[in-house]
JSON list of C-alpha atoms in Angstrom, two decimals:
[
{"chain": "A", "resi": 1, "resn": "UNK", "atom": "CA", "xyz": [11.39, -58.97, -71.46]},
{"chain": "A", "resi": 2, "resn": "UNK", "atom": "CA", "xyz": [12.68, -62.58, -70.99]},
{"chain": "A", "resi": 3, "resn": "UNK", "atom": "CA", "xyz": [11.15, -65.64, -70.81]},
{"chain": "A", "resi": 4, "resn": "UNK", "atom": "CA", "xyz": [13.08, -69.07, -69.49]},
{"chain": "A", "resi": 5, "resn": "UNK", "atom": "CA", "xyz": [16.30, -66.53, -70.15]},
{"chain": "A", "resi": 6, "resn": "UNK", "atom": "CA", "xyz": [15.56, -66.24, -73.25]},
{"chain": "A", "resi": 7, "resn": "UNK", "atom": "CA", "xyz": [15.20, -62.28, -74.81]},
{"chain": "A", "resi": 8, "resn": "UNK", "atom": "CA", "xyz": [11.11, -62.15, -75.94]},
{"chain": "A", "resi": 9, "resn": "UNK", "atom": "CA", "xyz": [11.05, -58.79, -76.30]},
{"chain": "A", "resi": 10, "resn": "UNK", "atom": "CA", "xyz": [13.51, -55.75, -76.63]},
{"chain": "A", "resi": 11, "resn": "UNK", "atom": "CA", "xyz": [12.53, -52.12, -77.07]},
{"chain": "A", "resi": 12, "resn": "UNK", "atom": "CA", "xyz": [14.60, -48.97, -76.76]},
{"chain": "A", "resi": 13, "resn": "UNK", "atom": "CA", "xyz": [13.39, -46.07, -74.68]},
{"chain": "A", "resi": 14, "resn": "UNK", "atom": "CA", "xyz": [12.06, -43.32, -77.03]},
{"chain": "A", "resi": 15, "resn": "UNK", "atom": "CA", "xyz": [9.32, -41.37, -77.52]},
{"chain": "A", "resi": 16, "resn": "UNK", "atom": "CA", "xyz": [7.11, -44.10, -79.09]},
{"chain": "A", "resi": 17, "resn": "UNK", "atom": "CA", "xyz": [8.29, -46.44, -76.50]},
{"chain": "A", "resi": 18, "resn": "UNK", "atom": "CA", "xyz": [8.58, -44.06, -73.34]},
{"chain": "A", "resi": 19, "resn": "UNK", "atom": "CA", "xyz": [8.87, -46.63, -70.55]},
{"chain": "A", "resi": 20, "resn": "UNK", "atom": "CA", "xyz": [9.73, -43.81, -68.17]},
{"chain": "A", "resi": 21, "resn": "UNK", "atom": "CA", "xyz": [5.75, -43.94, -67.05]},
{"chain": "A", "resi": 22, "resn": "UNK", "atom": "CA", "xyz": [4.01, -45.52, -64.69]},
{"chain": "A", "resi": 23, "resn": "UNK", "atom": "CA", "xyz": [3.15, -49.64, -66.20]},
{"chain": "A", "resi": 24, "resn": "UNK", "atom": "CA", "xyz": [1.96, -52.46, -64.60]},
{"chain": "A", "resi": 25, "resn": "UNK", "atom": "CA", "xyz": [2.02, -56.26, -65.75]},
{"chain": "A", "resi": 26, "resn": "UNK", "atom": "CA", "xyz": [-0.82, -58.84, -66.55]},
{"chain": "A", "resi": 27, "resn": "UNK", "atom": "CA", "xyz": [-0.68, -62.48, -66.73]},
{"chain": "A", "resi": 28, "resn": "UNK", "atom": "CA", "xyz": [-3.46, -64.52, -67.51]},
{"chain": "A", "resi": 29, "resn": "UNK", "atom": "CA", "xyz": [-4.27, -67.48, -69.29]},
{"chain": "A", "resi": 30, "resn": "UNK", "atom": "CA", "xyz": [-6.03, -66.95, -72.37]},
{"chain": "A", "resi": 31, "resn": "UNK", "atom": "CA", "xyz": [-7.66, -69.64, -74.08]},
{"chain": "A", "resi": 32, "resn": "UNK", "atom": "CA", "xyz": [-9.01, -70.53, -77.02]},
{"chain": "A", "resi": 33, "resn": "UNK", "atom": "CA", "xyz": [-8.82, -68.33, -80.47]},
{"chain": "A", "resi": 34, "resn": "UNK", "atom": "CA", "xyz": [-6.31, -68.03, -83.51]},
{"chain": "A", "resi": 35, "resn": "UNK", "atom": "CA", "xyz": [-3.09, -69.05, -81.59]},
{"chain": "A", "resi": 36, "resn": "UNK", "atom": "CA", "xyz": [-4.30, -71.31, -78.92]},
{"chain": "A", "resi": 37, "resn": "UNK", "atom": "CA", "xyz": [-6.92, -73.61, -81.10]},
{"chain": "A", "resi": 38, "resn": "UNK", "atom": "CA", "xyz": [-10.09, -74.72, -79.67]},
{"chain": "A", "resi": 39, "resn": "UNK", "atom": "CA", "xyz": [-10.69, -75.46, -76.14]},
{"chain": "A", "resi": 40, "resn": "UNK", "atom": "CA", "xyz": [-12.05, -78.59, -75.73]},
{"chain": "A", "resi": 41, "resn": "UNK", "atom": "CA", "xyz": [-15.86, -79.09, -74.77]},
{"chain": "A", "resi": 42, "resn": "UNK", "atom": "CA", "xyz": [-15.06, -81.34, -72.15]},
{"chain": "A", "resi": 43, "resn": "UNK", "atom": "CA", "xyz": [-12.97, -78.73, -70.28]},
{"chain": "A", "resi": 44, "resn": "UNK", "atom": "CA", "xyz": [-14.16, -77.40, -67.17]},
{"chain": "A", "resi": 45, "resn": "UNK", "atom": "CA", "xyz": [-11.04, -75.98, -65.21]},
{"chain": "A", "resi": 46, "resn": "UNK", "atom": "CA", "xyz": [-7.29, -76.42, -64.67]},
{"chain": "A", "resi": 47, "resn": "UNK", "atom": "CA", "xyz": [-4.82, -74.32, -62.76]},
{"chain": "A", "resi": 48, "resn": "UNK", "atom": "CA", "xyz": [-2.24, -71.48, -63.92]},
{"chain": "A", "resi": 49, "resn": "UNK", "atom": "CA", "xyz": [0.37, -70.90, -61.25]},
{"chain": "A", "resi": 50, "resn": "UNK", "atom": "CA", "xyz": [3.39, -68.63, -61.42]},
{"chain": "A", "resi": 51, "resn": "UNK", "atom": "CA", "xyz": [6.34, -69.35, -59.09]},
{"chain": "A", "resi": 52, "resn": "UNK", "atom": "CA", "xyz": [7.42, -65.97, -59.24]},
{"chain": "A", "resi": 53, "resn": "UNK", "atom": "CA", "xyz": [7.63, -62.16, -61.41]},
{"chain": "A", "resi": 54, "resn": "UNK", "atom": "CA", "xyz": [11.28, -60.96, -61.35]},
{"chain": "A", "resi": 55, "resn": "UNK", "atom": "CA", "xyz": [11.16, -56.84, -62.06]},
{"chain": "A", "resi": 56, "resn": "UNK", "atom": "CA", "xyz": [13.95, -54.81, -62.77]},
{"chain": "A", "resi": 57, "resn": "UNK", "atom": "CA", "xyz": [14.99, -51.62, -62.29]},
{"chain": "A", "resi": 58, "resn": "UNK", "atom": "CA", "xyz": [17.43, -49.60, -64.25]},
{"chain": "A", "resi": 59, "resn": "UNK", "atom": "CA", "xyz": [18.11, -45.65, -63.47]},
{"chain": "A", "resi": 60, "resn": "UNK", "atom": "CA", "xyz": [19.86, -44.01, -66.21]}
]
C-alpha cells in the first residue's frame, strides 16, 4: 500500500497473508486516543475529503 508514493505497507502473498480473498477498504478519520492526542473541547466538526482511491489489480 502507498501513500503520497511512498511504500506504507508491503506484504507477500502466503498463507498468513492470503490476499487472494475477497477485501474491501475503510477510510475514516479517527480521532482522539494514543496516536492522535486529545481532541480539543472546543471541536465540533471539520471535513475529511478524499480526491480519489487508486486500486490495483495484479493476476499472477
Amino acid at each position: 500500500m502507498t501513500v503520497d508514493d511512498n511504500v506504507v505497507v508491503d506484504l507477500p502473498n502466503t498463507q498468513d497473508n492470503p490476499f487472494d480473498n475477497p477485501h474491501y477498504l475503510l477510510l475514516n478519520i479517527a480521532m482522539g486516543g494514543n496516536l492522535g492526542g486529545d481532541v480539543p473541547p472546543d471541536f465540533t466538526f471539520d471535513t475529511f475529503e478524499i480526491d480519489y482511491v487508486r486500486i490495483y489489480q495484479y493476476y499472477f
